[in-house]
GROMACS .gro file of C-alpha atoms in nm:
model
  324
    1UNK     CA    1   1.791  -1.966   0.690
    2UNK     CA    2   1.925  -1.848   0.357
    3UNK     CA    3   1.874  -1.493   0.270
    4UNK     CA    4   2.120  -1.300  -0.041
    5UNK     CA    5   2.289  -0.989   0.130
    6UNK     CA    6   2.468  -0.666  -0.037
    7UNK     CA    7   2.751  -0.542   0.144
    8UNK     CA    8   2.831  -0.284  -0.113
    9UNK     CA    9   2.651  -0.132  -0.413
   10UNK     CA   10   2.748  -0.287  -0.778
   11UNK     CA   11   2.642  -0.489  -1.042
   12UNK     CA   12   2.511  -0.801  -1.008
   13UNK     CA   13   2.859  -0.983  -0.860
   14UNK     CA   14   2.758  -0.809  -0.542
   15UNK     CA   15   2.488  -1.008  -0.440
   16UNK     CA   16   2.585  -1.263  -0.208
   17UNK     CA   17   2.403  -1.588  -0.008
   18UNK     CA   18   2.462  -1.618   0.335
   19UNK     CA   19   2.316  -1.854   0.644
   20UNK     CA   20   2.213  -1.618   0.903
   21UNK     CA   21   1.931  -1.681   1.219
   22UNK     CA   22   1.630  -1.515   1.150
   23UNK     CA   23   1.509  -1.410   1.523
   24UNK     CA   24   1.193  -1.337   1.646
   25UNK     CA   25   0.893  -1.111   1.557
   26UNK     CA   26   0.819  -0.810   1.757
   27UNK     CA   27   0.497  -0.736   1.914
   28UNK     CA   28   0.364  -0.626   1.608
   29UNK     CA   29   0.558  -0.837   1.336
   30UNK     CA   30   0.471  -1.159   1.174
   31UNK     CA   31   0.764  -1.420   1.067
   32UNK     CA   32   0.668  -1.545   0.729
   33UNK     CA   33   0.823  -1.851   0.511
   34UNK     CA   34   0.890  -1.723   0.193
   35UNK     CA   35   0.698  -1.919  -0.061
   36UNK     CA   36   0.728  -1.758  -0.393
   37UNK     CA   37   0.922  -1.430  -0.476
   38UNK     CA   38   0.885  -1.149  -0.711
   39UNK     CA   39   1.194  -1.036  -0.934
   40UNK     CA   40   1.142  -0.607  -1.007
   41UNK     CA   41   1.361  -0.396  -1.188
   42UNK     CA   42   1.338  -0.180  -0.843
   43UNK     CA   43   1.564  -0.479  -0.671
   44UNK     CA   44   1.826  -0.382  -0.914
   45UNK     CA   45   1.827   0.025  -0.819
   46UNK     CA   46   1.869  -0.106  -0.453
   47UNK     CA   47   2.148  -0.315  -0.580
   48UNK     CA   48   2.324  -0.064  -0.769
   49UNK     CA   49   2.281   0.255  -0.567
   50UNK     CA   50   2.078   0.424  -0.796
   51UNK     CA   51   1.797   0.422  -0.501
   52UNK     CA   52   2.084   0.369  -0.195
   53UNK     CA   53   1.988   0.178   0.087
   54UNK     CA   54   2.167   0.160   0.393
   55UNK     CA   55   2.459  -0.150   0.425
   56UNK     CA   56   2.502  -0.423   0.459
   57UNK     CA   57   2.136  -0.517   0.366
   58UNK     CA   58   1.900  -0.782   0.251
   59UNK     CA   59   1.742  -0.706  -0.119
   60UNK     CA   60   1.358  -0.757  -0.276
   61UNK     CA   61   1.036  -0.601  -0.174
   62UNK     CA   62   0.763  -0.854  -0.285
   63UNK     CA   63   0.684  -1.228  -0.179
   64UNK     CA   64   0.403  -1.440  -0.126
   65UNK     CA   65   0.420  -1.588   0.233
   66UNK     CA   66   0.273  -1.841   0.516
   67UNK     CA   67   0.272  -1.676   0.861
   68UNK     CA   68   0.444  -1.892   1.117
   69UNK     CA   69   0.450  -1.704   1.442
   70UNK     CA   70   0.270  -1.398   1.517
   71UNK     CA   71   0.395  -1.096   1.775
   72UNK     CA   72   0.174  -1.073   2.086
   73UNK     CA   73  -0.009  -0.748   1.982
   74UNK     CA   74  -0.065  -0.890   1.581
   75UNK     CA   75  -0.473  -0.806   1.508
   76UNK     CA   76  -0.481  -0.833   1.157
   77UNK     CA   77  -0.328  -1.210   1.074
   78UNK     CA   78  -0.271  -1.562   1.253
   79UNK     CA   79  -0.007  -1.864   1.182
   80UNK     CA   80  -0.079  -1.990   0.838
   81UNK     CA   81  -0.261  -1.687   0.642
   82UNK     CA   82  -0.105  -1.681   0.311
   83UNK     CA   83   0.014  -1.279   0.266
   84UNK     CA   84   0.158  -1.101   0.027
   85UNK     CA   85   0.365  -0.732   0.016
   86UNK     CA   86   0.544  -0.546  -0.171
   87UNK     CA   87   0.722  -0.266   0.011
   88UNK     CA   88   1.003  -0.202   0.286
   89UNK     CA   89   1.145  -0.349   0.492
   90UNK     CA   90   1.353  -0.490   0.193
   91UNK     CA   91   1.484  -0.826   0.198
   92UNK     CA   92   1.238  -1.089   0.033
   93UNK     CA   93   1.541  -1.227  -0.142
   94UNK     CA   94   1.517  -1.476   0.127
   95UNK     CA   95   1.389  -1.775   0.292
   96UNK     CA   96   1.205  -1.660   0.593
   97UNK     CA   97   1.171  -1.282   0.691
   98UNK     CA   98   1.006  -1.058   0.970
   99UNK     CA   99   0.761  -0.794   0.856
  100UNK     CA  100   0.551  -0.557   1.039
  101UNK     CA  101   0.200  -0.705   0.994
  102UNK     CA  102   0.048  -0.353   0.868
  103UNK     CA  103   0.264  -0.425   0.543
  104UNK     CA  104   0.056  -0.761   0.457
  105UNK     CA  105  -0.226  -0.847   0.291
  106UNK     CA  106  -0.413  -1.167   0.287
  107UNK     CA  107  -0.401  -1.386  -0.092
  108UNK     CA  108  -0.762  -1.489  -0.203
  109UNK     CA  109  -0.740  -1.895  -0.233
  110UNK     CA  110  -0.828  -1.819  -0.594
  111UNK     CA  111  -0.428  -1.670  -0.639
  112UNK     CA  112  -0.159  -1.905  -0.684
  113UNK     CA  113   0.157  -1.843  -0.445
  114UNK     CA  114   0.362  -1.795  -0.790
  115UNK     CA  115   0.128  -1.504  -0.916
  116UNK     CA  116   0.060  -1.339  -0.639
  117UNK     CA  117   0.420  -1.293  -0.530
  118UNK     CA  118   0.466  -1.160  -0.888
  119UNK     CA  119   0.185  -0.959  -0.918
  120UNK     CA  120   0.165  -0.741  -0.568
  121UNK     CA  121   0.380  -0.489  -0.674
  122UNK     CA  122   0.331  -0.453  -1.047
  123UNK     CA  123  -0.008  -0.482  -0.989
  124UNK     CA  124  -0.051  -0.245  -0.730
  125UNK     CA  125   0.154  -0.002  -0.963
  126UNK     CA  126  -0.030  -0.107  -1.251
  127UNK     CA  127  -0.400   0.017  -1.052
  128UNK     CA  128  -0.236   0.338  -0.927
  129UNK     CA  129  -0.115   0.444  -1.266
  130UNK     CA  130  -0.456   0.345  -1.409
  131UNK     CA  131  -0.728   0.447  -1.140
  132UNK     CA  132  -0.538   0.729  -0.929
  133UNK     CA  133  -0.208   0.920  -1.089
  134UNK     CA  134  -0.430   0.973  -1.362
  135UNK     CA  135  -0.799   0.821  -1.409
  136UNK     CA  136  -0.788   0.639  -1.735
  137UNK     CA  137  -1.124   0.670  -1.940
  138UNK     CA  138  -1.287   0.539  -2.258
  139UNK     CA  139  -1.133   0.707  -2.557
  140UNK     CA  140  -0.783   0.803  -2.395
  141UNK     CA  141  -0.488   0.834  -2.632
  142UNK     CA  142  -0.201   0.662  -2.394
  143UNK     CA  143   0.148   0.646  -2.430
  144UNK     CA  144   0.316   0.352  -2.235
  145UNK     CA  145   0.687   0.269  -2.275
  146UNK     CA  146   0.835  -0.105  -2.250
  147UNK     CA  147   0.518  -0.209  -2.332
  148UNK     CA  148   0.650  -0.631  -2.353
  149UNK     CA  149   0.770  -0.580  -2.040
  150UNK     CA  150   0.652  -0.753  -1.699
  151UNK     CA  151   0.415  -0.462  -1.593
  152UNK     CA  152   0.343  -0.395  -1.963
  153UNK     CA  153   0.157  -0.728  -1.909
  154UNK     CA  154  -0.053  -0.569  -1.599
  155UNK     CA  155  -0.084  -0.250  -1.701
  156UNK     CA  156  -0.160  -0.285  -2.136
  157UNK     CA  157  -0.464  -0.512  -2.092
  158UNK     CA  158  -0.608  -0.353  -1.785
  159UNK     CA  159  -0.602  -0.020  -1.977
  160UNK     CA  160  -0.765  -0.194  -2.283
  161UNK     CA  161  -1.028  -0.266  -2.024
  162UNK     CA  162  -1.109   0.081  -1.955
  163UNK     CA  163  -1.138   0.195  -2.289
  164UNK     CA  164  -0.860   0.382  -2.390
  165UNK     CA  165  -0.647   0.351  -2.722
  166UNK     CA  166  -0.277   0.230  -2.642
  167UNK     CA  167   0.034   0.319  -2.826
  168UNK     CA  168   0.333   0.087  -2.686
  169UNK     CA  169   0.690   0.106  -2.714
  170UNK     CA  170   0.909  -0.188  -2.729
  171UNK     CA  171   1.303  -0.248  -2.718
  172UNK     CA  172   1.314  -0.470  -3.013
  173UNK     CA  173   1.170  -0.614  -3.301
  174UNK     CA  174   1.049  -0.975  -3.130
  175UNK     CA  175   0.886  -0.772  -2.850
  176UNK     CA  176   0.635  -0.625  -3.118
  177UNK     CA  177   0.454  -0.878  -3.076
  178UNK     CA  178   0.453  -0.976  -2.726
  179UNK     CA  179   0.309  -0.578  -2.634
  180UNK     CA  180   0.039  -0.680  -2.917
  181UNK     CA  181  -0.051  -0.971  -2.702
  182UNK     CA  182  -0.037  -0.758  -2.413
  183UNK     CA  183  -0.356  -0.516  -2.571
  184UNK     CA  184  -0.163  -0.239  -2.738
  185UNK     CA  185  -0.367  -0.142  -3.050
  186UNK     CA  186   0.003   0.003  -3.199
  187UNK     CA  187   0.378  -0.088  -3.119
  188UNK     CA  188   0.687   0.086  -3.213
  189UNK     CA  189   1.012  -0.022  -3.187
  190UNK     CA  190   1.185   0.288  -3.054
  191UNK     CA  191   1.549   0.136  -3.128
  192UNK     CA  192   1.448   0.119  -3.503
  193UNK     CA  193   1.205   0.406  -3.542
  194UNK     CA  194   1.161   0.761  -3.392
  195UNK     CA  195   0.851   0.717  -3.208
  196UNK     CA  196   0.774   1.063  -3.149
  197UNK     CA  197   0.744   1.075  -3.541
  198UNK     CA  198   0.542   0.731  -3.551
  199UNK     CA  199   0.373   0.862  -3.249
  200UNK     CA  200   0.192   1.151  -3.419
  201UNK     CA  201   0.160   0.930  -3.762
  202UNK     CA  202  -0.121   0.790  -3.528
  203UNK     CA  203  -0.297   1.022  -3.322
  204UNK     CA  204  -0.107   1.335  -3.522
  205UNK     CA  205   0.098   1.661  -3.319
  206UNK     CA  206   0.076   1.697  -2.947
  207UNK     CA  207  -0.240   1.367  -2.974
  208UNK     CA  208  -0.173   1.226  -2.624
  209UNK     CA  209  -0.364   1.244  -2.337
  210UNK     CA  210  -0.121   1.082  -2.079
  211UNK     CA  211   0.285   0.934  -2.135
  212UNK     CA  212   0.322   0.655  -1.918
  213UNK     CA  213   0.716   0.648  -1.922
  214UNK     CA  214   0.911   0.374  -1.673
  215UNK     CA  215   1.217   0.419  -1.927
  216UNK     CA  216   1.373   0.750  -1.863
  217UNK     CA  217   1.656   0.929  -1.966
  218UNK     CA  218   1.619   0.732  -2.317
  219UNK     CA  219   1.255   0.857  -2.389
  220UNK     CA  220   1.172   1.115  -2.146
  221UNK     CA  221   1.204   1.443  -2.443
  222UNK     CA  222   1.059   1.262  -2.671
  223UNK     CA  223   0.738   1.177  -2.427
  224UNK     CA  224   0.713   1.553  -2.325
  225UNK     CA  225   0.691   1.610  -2.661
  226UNK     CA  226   0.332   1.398  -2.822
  227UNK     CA  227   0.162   1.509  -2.494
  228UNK     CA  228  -0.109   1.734  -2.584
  229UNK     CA  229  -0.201   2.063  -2.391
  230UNK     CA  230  -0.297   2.004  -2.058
  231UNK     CA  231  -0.187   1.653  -2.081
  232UNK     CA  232  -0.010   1.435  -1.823
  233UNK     CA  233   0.354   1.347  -1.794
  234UNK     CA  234   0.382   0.977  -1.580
  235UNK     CA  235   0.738   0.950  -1.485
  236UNK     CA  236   0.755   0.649  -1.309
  237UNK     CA  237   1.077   0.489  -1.377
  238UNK     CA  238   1.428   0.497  -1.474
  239UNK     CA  239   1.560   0.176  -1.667
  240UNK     CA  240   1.743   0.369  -1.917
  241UNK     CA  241   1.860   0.579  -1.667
  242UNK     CA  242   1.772   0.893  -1.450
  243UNK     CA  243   1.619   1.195  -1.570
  244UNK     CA  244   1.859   1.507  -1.351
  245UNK     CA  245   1.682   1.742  -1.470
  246UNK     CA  246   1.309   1.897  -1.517
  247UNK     CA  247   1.316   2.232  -1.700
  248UNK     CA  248   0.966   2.403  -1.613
  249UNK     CA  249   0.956   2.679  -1.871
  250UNK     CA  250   1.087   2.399  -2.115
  251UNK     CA  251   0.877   2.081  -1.995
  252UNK     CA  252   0.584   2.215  -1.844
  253UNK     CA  253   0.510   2.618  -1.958
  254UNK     CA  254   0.512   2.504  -2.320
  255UNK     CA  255   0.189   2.334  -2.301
  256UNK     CA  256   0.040   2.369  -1.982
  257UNK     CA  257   0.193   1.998  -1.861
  258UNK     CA  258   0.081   1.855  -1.565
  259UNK     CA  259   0.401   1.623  -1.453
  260UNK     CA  260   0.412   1.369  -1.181
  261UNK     CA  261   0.720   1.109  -1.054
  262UNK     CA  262   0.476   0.899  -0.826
  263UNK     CA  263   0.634   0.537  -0.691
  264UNK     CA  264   0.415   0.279  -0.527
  265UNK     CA  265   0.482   0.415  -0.121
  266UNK     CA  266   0.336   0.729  -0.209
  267UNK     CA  267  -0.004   0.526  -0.274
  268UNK     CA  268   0.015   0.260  -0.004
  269UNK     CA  269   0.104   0.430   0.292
  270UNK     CA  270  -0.246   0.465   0.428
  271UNK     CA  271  -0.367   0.082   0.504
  272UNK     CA  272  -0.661   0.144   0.377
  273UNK     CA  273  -0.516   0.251   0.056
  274UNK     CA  274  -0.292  -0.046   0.040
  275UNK     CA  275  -0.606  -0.302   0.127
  276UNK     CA  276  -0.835  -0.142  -0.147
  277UNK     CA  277  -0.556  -0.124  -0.428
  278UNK     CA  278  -0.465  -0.493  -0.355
  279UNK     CA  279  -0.847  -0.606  -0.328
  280UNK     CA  280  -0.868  -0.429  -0.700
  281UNK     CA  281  -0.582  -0.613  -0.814
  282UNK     CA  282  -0.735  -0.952  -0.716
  283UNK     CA  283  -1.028  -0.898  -0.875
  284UNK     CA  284  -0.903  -0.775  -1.196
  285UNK     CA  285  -0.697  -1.129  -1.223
  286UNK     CA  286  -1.053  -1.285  -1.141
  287UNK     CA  287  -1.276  -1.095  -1.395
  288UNK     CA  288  -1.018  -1.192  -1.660
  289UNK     CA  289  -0.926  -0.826  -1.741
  290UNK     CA  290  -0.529  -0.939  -1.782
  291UNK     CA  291  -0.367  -1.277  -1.727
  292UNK     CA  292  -0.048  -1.350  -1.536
  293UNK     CA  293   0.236  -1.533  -1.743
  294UNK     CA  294   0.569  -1.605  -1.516
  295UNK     CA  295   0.856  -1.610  -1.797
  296UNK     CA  296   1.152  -1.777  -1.596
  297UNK     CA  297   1.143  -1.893  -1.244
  298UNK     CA  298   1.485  -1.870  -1.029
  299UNK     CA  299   1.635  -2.049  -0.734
  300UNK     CA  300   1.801  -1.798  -0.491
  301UNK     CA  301   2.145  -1.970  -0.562
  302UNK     CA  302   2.039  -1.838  -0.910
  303UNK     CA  303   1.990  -1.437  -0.819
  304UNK     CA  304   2.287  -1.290  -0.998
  305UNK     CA  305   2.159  -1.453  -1.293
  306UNK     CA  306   1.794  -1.303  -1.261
  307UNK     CA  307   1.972  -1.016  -1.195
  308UNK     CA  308   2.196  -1.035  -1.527
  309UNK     CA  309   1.857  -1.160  -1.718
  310UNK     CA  310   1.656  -0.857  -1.581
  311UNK     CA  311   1.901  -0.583  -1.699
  312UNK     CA  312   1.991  -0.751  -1.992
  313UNK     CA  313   1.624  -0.740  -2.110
  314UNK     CA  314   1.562  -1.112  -2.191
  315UNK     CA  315   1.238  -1.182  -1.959
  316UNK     CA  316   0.958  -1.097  -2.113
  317UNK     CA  317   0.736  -1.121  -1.855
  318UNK     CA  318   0.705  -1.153  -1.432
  319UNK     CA  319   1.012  -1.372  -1.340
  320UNK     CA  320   0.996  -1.513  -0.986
  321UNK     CA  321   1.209  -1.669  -0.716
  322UNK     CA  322   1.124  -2.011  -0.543
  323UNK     CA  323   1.330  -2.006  -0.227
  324UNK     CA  324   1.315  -2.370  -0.165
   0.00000   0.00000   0.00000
């Protein structure tokens, strides 16, 4: 089978295709053929180092699947369920893979192969961030950075449904309105405009309830700063790069902060966990409270380019990869 393979950390150059035999599952493991896989910006931390991984290794954490053979002590799934993930082990980038079976969930026949393998984990993030890091309620002031992005998509809508009032940050003029599309009720372009200052032009000083903030380095001051007392810091990602350091009497004392760096494992490691968050998921696509778009679909000969397009900013939306 055909699977990409890093043998050292870089830019997108390091990602490589290679023919290797896939094996068989262990008494617990399913083998899976790769139907339809999800592009995150996560994939590219592995790549890079920023998150290291251990080499050489297999890259991408989310797919939607067809189980072909089954280990002897497998309870939860038999040949041909339809499954989806989106965790370790890493190595979706591929055309077949094995995977412990307590890291799947079954796809509702009303879930395309396409959008569940691009919805799993931004989706999963999306309900965490909404129903669990913090509980988002009617009449929230929210904060939420990249707001055109592919979990912008999830995420904007879905909070739109609960009530609260959204404030979205975009990258560039033509994402404006994109994030408008996407149920922000105001959009700054924090390239062109200080948001902190067009920030409290809307809600005024310190307005915020919660700063959902997948950016980083780039906006993290600035999103410690429109919280309001008490409120809630949501670091949950680093595109612009890494923020080194957390000052407490600086971040936090000021105004009573509460400050969390939460990723997806931390909320699916119980199974039970995982099953609900994915069963809320599906039905959110169902009761129509946000709509999957795919942007650009990939071939895995075509991964360094996903790769390039990802950094580079230019999908505006879930990309996937069909591996055959």
């Amino acid at each position: 089978m055909k699977k990409i393979e890093i043998k050292e950390f870089g830019g997108p150059e390091v990602l490589e295709i290679k023919n290797v035999d896939i094996g068989k599952p262990g008494q617990n493991e399913v083998l899976v053929k790769n139907l339809s896989i999800g592009i995150n910006y996560i994939d590219t931390y592995h790549r890079s180092g920023l998150y290291p991984i251990p080499l050489p290794s297999g890259i991408g954490l989310e797919a939607c699947s067809i189980i072909e053979e089954v280990g002897s002590e497998v309870k939860l799934f038999k040949v041909g369920d339809r499954v989806t993930r989106a965790s370790m082990p890493i190595g979706t980038y591929s055309e077949k893979q094995i995977i412990p079976e307590d890291k799947l969930v079954k796809v509702p026949n009303n879930i395309s192969d396409e959008v569940a393998s691009c919805i799993t984990l931004k989706g999963i993030t999306a309900e965490y961030l909404l129903h669990r890091t913090y509980q988002v309620k009617k009449g929230d002031k929210i904060l939420y950075h990249a707001a055109a992005g592919a979990l912008g998509q999830i995420f904007c809508p879905w909070a739109n449904a609960l009530g609260a009032e959204i404030i979205g940050t975009v990258g560039s003029d033509e994402k404006i309105e994109i994030a408008k599309k996407n149920g922000c009720h105001h959009v700054i372009n924090y390239n062109e405009k200080n948001f902190v200052e067009e920030v409290e032009k809307i809600v005024g000083k310190n307005g915020l309830d919660v700063v959902y903030d997948g950016v980083g380095a780039k906006t993290f001051e600035g999103s410690i700063e429109v919280l309001k007392v008490r409120g809630m810091m949501v670091a949950f990602g680093n595109a612009s790069g890494y923020v080194h350091k957390l000052d407490i009497k600086k971040h936090i004392n000021a105004k009573g902060l509460f400050f969390t760096r939460p990723s997806i494992a931390h909320y699916t490691i119980i199974r039970k966990e995982l099953e609900e968050a994915a069963e809320k998921v599906f039905e959110a696509i169902s009761e129509g409270k946000f709509k999957v778009e795919i942007s650009k679909k990939y071939s895995l000969d075509e991964v360094r380019k996903a790769h390039e397009d990802l950094e580079g900013r230019k999908l505006l939306g879930p990309a996937i990869i069909l591996p055959n």
